[in-house]
Amino acid sequence: MKSFILSLFLLSVLQVFGQGIKLTNAVVIAQFEKEEDRYAMQALMTDMLQQHQIKTLPIMNILKQGEDMQHLLLDSVQQVLVQKGFDTYVVVNVRGYDRTFKPSTDVQTLAELLETTSIYHIYRDEATSVSFEFSVYRGGKLIDRQVLRCGNVSDRDSVLKRLRKRFNKKILPGLVG
């Protein structure tokens, strides 16, 4: 009887947590040192999310080239985004190379995360794998964070190709519920 109740409890917990965050819209923010890496990642993420009927807007369509990321948090910009139906932000950055990484345990607000800069590139010579971190924010607060490792890479294009394939299998199911 105890095992039945325990298994019933575990099943209900898994069902609640397995539903995902039900992402319906996203402003995509890519944090990379190189501008071409930011644009490539924003374009890739926008394309992948739109293929799953998620309303998406890359930050490059909101802020001018070279504009401070903190301007995204201005009341006037926030009002425009809300009017367009955007309340969720997906931030993509590199967590590291050639090791297994876990999601960061640092719970930053969106404002704090936008203050940080990245020294990483989509691909680094001598690297055979790249770990990406995807942080999802709503109301300025972190609601989900996941890491995706793309292994067996040899150049920037192979990283983007592997990311597209693995994102749809590993990360997307947790986002769309």
Short mmCIF file of C-alpha atoms in Angstrom, two decimals:
data_model
loop_
_atom_site.label_atom_id
_atom_site.label_comp_id
_atom_site.label_asym_id
_atom_site.label_seq_id
_atom_site.Cartn_x
_atom_site.Cartn_y
_atom_site.Cartn_z
CA MET A 1 0.00 0.00 0.00
CA LYS A 2 2.86 2.39 0.89
CA SER A 3 4.58 1.75 -2.42
CA PHE A 4 1.34 2.40 -4.28
CA ILE A 5 0.83 5.75 -2.50
CA LEU A 6 4.49 6.68 -3.02
CA SER A 7 4.37 5.83 -6.73
CA LEU A 8 1.10 7.76 -7.10
CA PHE A 9 2.70 10.77 -5.39
CA LEU A 10 5.82 10.58 -7.59
CA LEU A 11 3.70 10.30 -10.71
CA SER A 12 1.71 13.41 -9.81
CA VAL A 13 4.92 15.36 -9.03
CA LEU A 14 6.47 14.34 -12.34
CA GLN A 15 3.30 15.31 -14.16
CA VAL A 16 3.33 18.81 -12.62
CA PHE A 17 7.03 19.40 -13.26
CA GLY A 18 6.98 17.77 -16.68
CA GLN A 19 4.57 20.34 -18.08
CA GLY A 20 7.31 22.89 -18.82
CA ILE A 21 6.94 26.64 -18.67
CA LYS A 22 4.60 26.95 -21.67
CA LEU A 23 6.62 29.52 -23.59
CA THR A 24 4.35 31.46 -25.96
CA ASN A 25 6.51 34.51 -26.65
CA ALA A 26 10.17 35.41 -26.27
CA VAL A 27 12.56 38.29 -26.74
CA VAL A 28 15.82 36.55 -27.67
CA ILE A 29 19.02 37.94 -26.16
CA ALA A 30 22.38 36.43 -27.11
CA GLN A 31 25.34 37.37 -24.92
CA PHE A 32 28.55 36.89 -26.86
CA GLU A 33 31.70 38.93 -27.26
CA LYS A 34 31.60 39.07 -31.05
CA GLU A 35 28.77 40.94 -32.71
CA GLU A 36 28.51 38.39 -35.54
CA ASP A 37 28.07 35.64 -32.92
CA ARG A 38 25.25 37.60 -31.27
CA TYR A 39 23.45 38.09 -34.57
CA ALA A 40 23.93 34.47 -35.68
CA MET A 41 22.60 33.12 -32.37
CA GLN A 42 19.64 35.50 -32.28
CA ALA A 43 18.70 34.56 -35.84
CA LEU A 44 19.05 30.84 -35.10
CA MET A 45 17.05 30.98 -31.86
CA THR A 46 14.34 33.11 -33.46
CA ASP A 47 14.01 30.66 -36.32
CA MET A 48 13.89 27.59 -34.05
CA LEU A 49 11.29 29.10 -31.70
CA GLN A 50 9.11 30.41 -34.53
CA GLN A 51 9.02 26.92 -36.08
CA HIS A 52 7.16 25.87 -32.91
CA GLN A 53 4.64 28.76 -33.09
CA ILE A 54 6.38 30.79 -30.37
CA LYS A 55 6.09 34.51 -31.04
CA THR A 56 9.71 35.69 -31.13
CA LEU A 57 11.59 38.97 -31.39
CA PRO A 58 15.40 39.21 -31.43
CA ILE A 59 16.88 42.03 -29.38
CA MET A 60 18.63 43.31 -32.52
CA ASN A 61 15.15 44.41 -33.70
CA ILE A 62 14.60 46.39 -30.49
CA LEU A 63 17.92 48.08 -29.70
CA LYS A 64 20.20 49.87 -32.11
CA GLN A 65 23.58 48.38 -32.93
CA GLY A 66 26.00 49.07 -30.07
CA GLU A 67 23.25 50.36 -27.75
CA ASP A 68 23.56 49.47 -24.06
CA MET A 69 21.58 46.32 -23.17
CA GLN A 70 20.21 48.10 -20.08
CA HIS A 71 18.05 50.24 -22.39
CA LEU A 72 15.88 47.16 -22.84
CA LEU A 73 14.67 47.71 -19.27
CA LEU A 74 13.54 51.32 -19.81
CA ASP A 75 9.85 51.83 -19.09
CA SER A 76 9.16 53.12 -22.61
CA VAL A 77 10.77 50.04 -24.22
CA GLN A 78 9.00 47.72 -21.80
CA GLN A 79 5.62 49.31 -22.60
CA VAL A 80 6.18 48.83 -26.34
CA LEU A 81 7.13 45.18 -25.80
CA VAL A 82 4.06 44.53 -23.64
CA GLN A 83 1.84 46.16 -26.27
CA LYS A 84 3.36 43.83 -28.86
CA GLY A 85 2.63 40.86 -26.58
CA PHE A 86 6.11 40.10 -25.19
CA ASP A 87 6.66 39.37 -21.51
CA THR A 88 9.33 36.65 -21.61
CA TYR A 89 13.06 36.87 -22.31
CA VAL A 90 15.34 34.02 -23.36
CA VAL A 91 19.02 34.76 -22.74
CA VAL A 92 21.60 32.54 -24.46
CA ASN A 93 25.28 32.43 -23.61
CA VAL A 94 28.19 30.00 -23.52
CA ARG A 95 28.73 28.29 -20.18
CA GLY A 96 32.09 26.78 -21.18
CA TYR A 97 34.04 24.40 -23.37
CA ASP A 98 35.11 20.74 -23.24
CA ARG A 99 33.66 19.86 -19.84
CA THR A 100 30.29 18.95 -18.44
CA PHE A 101 28.65 22.02 -16.94
CA LYS A 102 25.58 22.37 -14.78
CA PRO A 103 23.23 25.34 -14.88
CA SER A 104 24.43 28.26 -12.80
CA THR A 105 22.99 28.38 -9.30
CA ASP A 106 23.33 32.16 -9.22
CA VAL A 107 19.79 33.57 -9.32
CA GLN A 108 20.21 36.91 -11.04
CA THR A 109 17.46 39.24 -12.11
CA LEU A 110 17.27 40.14 -15.78
CA ALA A 111 18.75 43.56 -15.00
CA GLU A 112 21.74 41.95 -13.27
CA LEU A 113 22.27 39.50 -16.12
CA LEU A 114 22.18 42.26 -18.72
CA GLU A 115 24.92 44.09 -16.82
CA THR A 116 27.32 41.20 -17.29
CA THR A 117 29.37 40.82 -20.42
CA SER A 118 30.50 37.63 -22.06
CA ILE A 119 34.04 36.85 -23.12
CA TYR A 120 33.00 33.67 -24.88
CA HIS A 121 32.53 32.90 -28.56
CA ILE A 122 30.18 30.42 -30.21
CA TYR A 123 33.25 28.37 -31.10
CA ARG A 124 36.82 28.36 -29.83
CA ASP A 125 39.76 26.70 -31.59
CA GLU A 126 40.88 23.46 -29.96
CA ALA A 127 37.42 22.99 -28.40
CA THR A 128 35.58 19.76 -29.14
CA SER A 129 32.38 20.74 -27.32
CA VAL A 130 30.50 23.87 -26.33
CA SER A 131 27.97 24.16 -23.49
CA PHE A 132 25.23 26.76 -23.92
CA GLU A 133 23.12 28.09 -21.08
CA PHE A 134 19.51 29.16 -21.72
CA SER A 135 17.96 31.41 -19.06
CA VAL A 136 14.25 32.28 -19.25
CA TYR A 137 12.94 35.39 -17.48
CA ARG A 138 9.41 36.66 -16.86
CA GLY A 139 8.70 39.80 -14.91
CA GLY A 140 12.45 40.33 -14.58
CA LYS A 141 12.80 37.12 -12.58
CA LEU A 142 14.43 33.84 -13.56
CA ILE A 143 11.87 31.08 -14.18
CA ASP A 144 14.00 28.44 -15.90
CA ARG A 145 17.63 27.73 -16.72
CA GLN A 146 19.02 24.83 -18.73
CA VAL A 147 22.41 23.85 -20.15
CA LEU A 148 22.87 22.14 -23.50
CA ARG A 149 26.19 20.59 -24.47
CA CYS A 150 27.03 20.31 -28.16
CA GLY A 151 29.86 17.84 -28.65
CA ASN A 152 31.99 16.72 -31.56
CA VAL A 153 32.30 20.19 -33.06
CA SER A 154 35.07 21.40 -35.34
CA ASP A 155 34.06 24.92 -36.37
CA ARG A 156 31.44 27.62 -35.84
CA ASP A 157 29.04 26.18 -38.43
CA SER A 158 29.14 22.70 -36.89
CA VAL A 159 28.32 24.23 -33.49
CA LEU A 160 25.24 25.99 -34.89
CA LYS A 161 24.16 22.83 -36.74
CA ARG A 162 24.46 20.69 -33.59
CA LEU A 163 22.75 23.34 -31.49
CA ARG A 164 19.75 23.39 -33.82
CA LYS A 165 19.44 19.59 -33.71
CA ARG A 166 19.94 19.17 -29.95
CA PHE A 167 17.87 22.21 -28.90
CA ASN A 168 14.75 20.79 -30.52
CA LYS A 169 15.22 17.47 -28.70
CA LYS A 170 16.56 18.51 -25.30
CA ILE A 171 15.57 22.10 -24.45
CA LEU A 172 12.42 22.89 -26.42
CA PRO A 173 10.17 20.23 -24.80
CA GLY A 174 10.79 21.85 -21.40
CA LEU A 175 9.93 25.29 -22.76
CA VAL A 176 6.69 24.54 -24.58
CA GLY A 177 5.31 22.05 -22.05
#
